[in-house]
């Protein structure tokens, strides 16, 4: 699709078109459409039925590093709904908009202090998807805070293990620091195949295509 075709879909009356457009804008990092995407998102929030489209728009705003979206993202984070895909997406975008660089995990650490399941699961994803490289101090703190996230008070069978994002990120971190954590993830994965997959590959120092 051309940029004009994507823009046209973003303004379509069909939610599926708008969802696809948002996904393409984020994937291709079409910063020229950032303002249009933001305006489309503001309209989208008026219809609770289109939450899947809202999720893609929130994620795309983070991928574009569109700082103005924090006005809408902050209240979602503060609401901190424990089992909610919009909150899950907002946590990822919050990290991307608040960090100073790919070495800055402070927004992740902030959300881990209070977040419900959707918030903690979401905030860890940018670590893996963006191959973030925090310093040793932050890595150790991240591991400490996420060690037993599979025992999070909101965690229930059927939800993915919240440690997925950080386990994936460990592929590019010091093995001496991450080895015990990754082995612990494998020992406590309880049949969570995605967590097992990224943990096994991270132990080999290998980044993999993420879900």
Short mmCIF file of C-alpha atoms in Angstrom, two decimals, residues 8-184:
data_model
loop_
_atom_site.label_atom_id
_atom_site.label_comp_id
_atom_site.label_asym_id
_atom_site.label_seq_id
_atom_site.Cartn_x
_atom_site.Cartn_y
_atom_site.Cartn_z
CA UNK A 8 -7.40 6.53 3.10
CA UNK A 9 -7.87 3.31 5.08
CA UNK A 10 -7.20 5.19 8.30
CA UNK A 11 -10.23 7.34 7.52
CA UNK A 12 -12.38 4.43 6.34
CA UNK A 13 -15.80 3.78 7.86
CA UNK A 14 -14.72 0.14 8.39
CA UNK A 15 -12.95 -0.65 11.65
CA UNK A 16 -10.93 -3.45 9.98
CA UNK A 17 -9.49 -0.93 7.49
CA UNK A 18 -8.53 1.49 10.25
CA UNK A 19 -6.92 -1.31 12.23
CA UNK A 20 -4.87 -2.42 9.21
CA UNK A 21 -3.81 1.16 8.47
CA UNK A 22 -2.64 1.69 12.05
CA UNK A 23 -0.62 -1.52 11.93
CA UNK A 24 1.06 -0.46 8.67
CA UNK A 25 1.81 3.05 9.98
CA UNK A 26 3.57 1.60 13.02
CA UNK A 27 5.41 -1.13 11.13
CA UNK A 28 6.67 1.24 8.43
CA UNK A 29 7.21 4.10 10.91
CA UNK A 30 5.29 6.56 8.74
CA UNK A 31 5.92 9.64 10.87
CA UNK A 32 4.23 11.87 8.28
CA UNK A 33 0.95 10.23 9.30
CA UNK A 34 1.50 10.56 13.06
CA UNK A 35 -0.90 13.49 13.51
CA UNK A 36 -3.54 11.78 11.36
CA UNK A 37 -3.16 8.59 13.39
CA UNK A 38 -3.53 10.49 16.66
CA UNK A 39 -6.70 12.22 15.47
CA UNK A 40 -8.07 8.88 14.26
CA UNK A 41 -7.36 7.35 17.66
CA UNK A 42 -9.20 10.15 19.46
CA UNK A 43 -12.28 9.39 17.32
CA UNK A 44 -11.85 5.64 17.84
CA UNK A 45 -12.00 5.91 21.62
CA UNK A 46 -15.66 6.94 21.38
CA UNK A 47 -16.62 3.38 20.39
CA UNK A 48 -15.76 0.71 22.96
CA UNK A 49 -16.62 -2.05 20.47
CA UNK A 50 -13.51 -1.26 18.38
CA UNK A 51 -10.98 -2.03 21.12
CA UNK A 52 -8.85 -4.13 18.74
CA UNK A 53 -8.41 -1.16 16.42
CA UNK A 54 -7.62 1.06 19.42
CA UNK A 55 -4.92 -1.41 20.49
CA UNK A 56 -3.21 -1.18 17.09
CA UNK A 57 -3.44 2.62 17.10
CA UNK A 58 -1.94 2.85 20.59
CA UNK A 59 0.93 0.54 19.63
CA UNK A 60 1.58 2.50 16.42
CA UNK A 61 1.72 5.82 18.30
CA UNK A 62 4.43 4.32 20.48
CA UNK A 63 6.35 2.97 17.49
CA UNK A 64 6.28 6.48 16.01
CA UNK A 65 7.48 7.97 19.33
CA UNK A 66 4.52 10.36 19.22
CA UNK A 67 4.96 12.12 22.58
CA UNK A 68 1.66 14.01 22.39
CA UNK A 69 -0.15 10.70 22.89
CA UNK A 70 0.96 10.62 26.53
CA UNK A 71 -2.06 12.81 27.30
CA UNK A 72 -4.28 9.82 26.45
CA UNK A 73 -1.89 7.07 27.59
CA UNK A 74 -1.33 8.36 31.14
CA UNK A 75 -4.97 7.92 32.29
CA UNK A 76 -5.03 4.35 30.93
CA UNK A 77 -1.88 3.52 32.92
CA UNK A 78 -3.34 5.13 36.04
CA UNK A 79 -6.56 3.11 35.68
CA UNK A 80 -4.30 0.02 35.62
CA UNK A 81 -6.97 -2.48 34.55
CA UNK A 82 -5.52 -5.95 35.26
CA UNK A 83 -7.01 -7.94 32.35
CA UNK A 84 -7.33 -5.47 29.49
CA UNK A 85 -5.71 -5.38 26.04
CA UNK A 86 -5.90 -1.59 25.77
CA UNK A 87 -3.92 -1.32 29.03
CA UNK A 88 -1.48 -3.94 27.72
CA UNK A 89 -0.87 -1.85 24.59
CA UNK A 90 -0.74 1.43 26.55
CA UNK A 91 2.01 0.09 28.84
CA UNK A 92 4.16 -0.70 25.81
CA UNK A 93 3.59 2.74 24.35
CA UNK A 94 4.20 4.42 27.71
CA UNK A 95 7.67 2.84 27.88
CA UNK A 96 8.49 3.86 24.32
CA UNK A 97 7.35 7.45 24.84
CA UNK A 98 8.97 7.96 28.25
CA UNK A 99 12.39 6.32 27.78
CA UNK A 100 15.30 8.57 26.87
CA UNK A 101 17.00 5.91 24.74
CA UNK A 102 17.11 2.15 24.17
CA UNK A 103 19.42 1.99 27.19
CA UNK A 104 16.87 3.57 29.52
CA UNK A 105 14.64 1.03 31.27
CA UNK A 106 13.45 3.46 33.97
CA UNK A 107 9.85 3.59 32.63
CA UNK A 108 9.72 -0.22 32.78
CA UNK A 109 10.97 -0.21 36.36
CA UNK A 110 8.40 2.46 37.23
CA UNK A 111 5.46 0.41 35.95
CA UNK A 112 6.69 -2.81 37.55
CA UNK A 113 6.36 -1.17 40.97
CA UNK A 114 2.56 -0.97 40.87
CA UNK A 115 1.21 -2.51 37.68
CA UNK A 116 -1.58 -5.03 37.31
CA UNK A 117 -1.06 -7.99 34.98
CA UNK A 118 -1.75 -6.09 31.74
CA UNK A 119 0.57 -3.26 32.74
CA UNK A 120 3.51 -5.45 33.80
CA UNK A 121 3.16 -7.77 30.80
CA UNK A 122 2.98 -4.84 28.40
CA UNK A 123 5.79 -2.78 29.87
CA UNK A 124 8.26 -5.66 29.52
CA UNK A 125 7.59 -6.19 25.80
CA UNK A 126 9.65 -3.23 24.50
CA UNK A 127 12.70 -4.72 26.22
CA UNK A 128 12.53 -7.69 23.86
CA UNK A 129 10.84 -6.26 20.77
CA UNK A 130 13.13 -3.20 20.65
CA UNK A 131 16.22 -5.12 21.88
CA UNK A 132 16.78 -2.58 24.61
CA UNK A 133 20.21 -2.52 26.30
CA UNK A 134 19.91 -1.21 29.87
CA UNK A 135 23.02 -0.98 32.03
CA UNK A 136 23.98 -3.74 34.46
CA UNK A 137 22.31 -2.06 37.43
CA UNK A 138 18.97 -1.78 35.66
CA UNK A 139 19.18 -5.34 34.32
CA UNK A 140 19.71 -6.70 37.82
CA UNK A 141 16.78 -4.65 39.14
CA UNK A 142 14.56 -5.80 36.26
CA UNK A 143 15.38 -9.44 36.98
CA UNK A 144 14.74 -8.96 40.68
CA UNK A 145 11.31 -7.41 40.05
CA UNK A 146 10.24 -9.97 37.43
CA UNK A 147 11.70 -13.16 38.94
CA UNK A 148 8.34 -14.50 40.15
CA UNK A 149 5.92 -12.53 37.97
CA UNK A 150 4.26 -15.86 37.16
CA UNK A 151 2.91 -15.58 40.74
CA UNK A 152 1.48 -12.09 40.17
CA UNK A 153 -1.81 -11.63 42.04
CA UNK A 154 -3.71 -11.07 38.76
CA UNK A 155 -2.18 -13.99 36.87
CA UNK A 156 -4.60 -16.71 35.77
CA UNK A 157 -4.34 -19.73 33.49
CA UNK A 158 -4.99 -18.70 29.92
CA UNK A 159 -2.95 -15.51 30.09
CA UNK A 160 0.58 -15.55 28.70
CA UNK A 161 3.43 -15.51 31.20
CA UNK A 162 4.30 -11.84 31.81
CA UNK A 163 8.04 -12.60 31.73
CA UNK A 164 8.00 -13.18 27.96
CA UNK A 165 9.34 -9.73 27.01
CA UNK A 166 12.24 -9.68 29.42
CA UNK A 167 13.19 -13.30 28.70
CA UNK A 168 13.39 -12.39 25.00
CA UNK A 169 15.52 -9.32 25.78
CA UNK A 170 18.01 -11.44 27.72
CA UNK A 171 19.36 -12.73 24.38
CA UNK A 172 21.42 -9.54 24.11
CA UNK A 173 22.37 -9.16 27.77
CA UNK A 174 25.31 -10.48 29.80
CA UNK A 175 24.82 -14.25 30.19
CA UNK A 176 26.47 -14.22 33.60
CA UNK A 177 23.65 -11.99 34.85
CA UNK A 178 20.74 -13.62 32.99
CA UNK A 179 21.53 -17.35 33.03
CA UNK A 180 19.97 -18.13 36.41
CA UNK A 181 16.87 -16.07 35.61
CA UNK A 182 16.34 -17.80 32.26
CA UNK A 183 16.78 -21.24 33.83
CA UNK A 184 14.24 -20.21 36.47
#
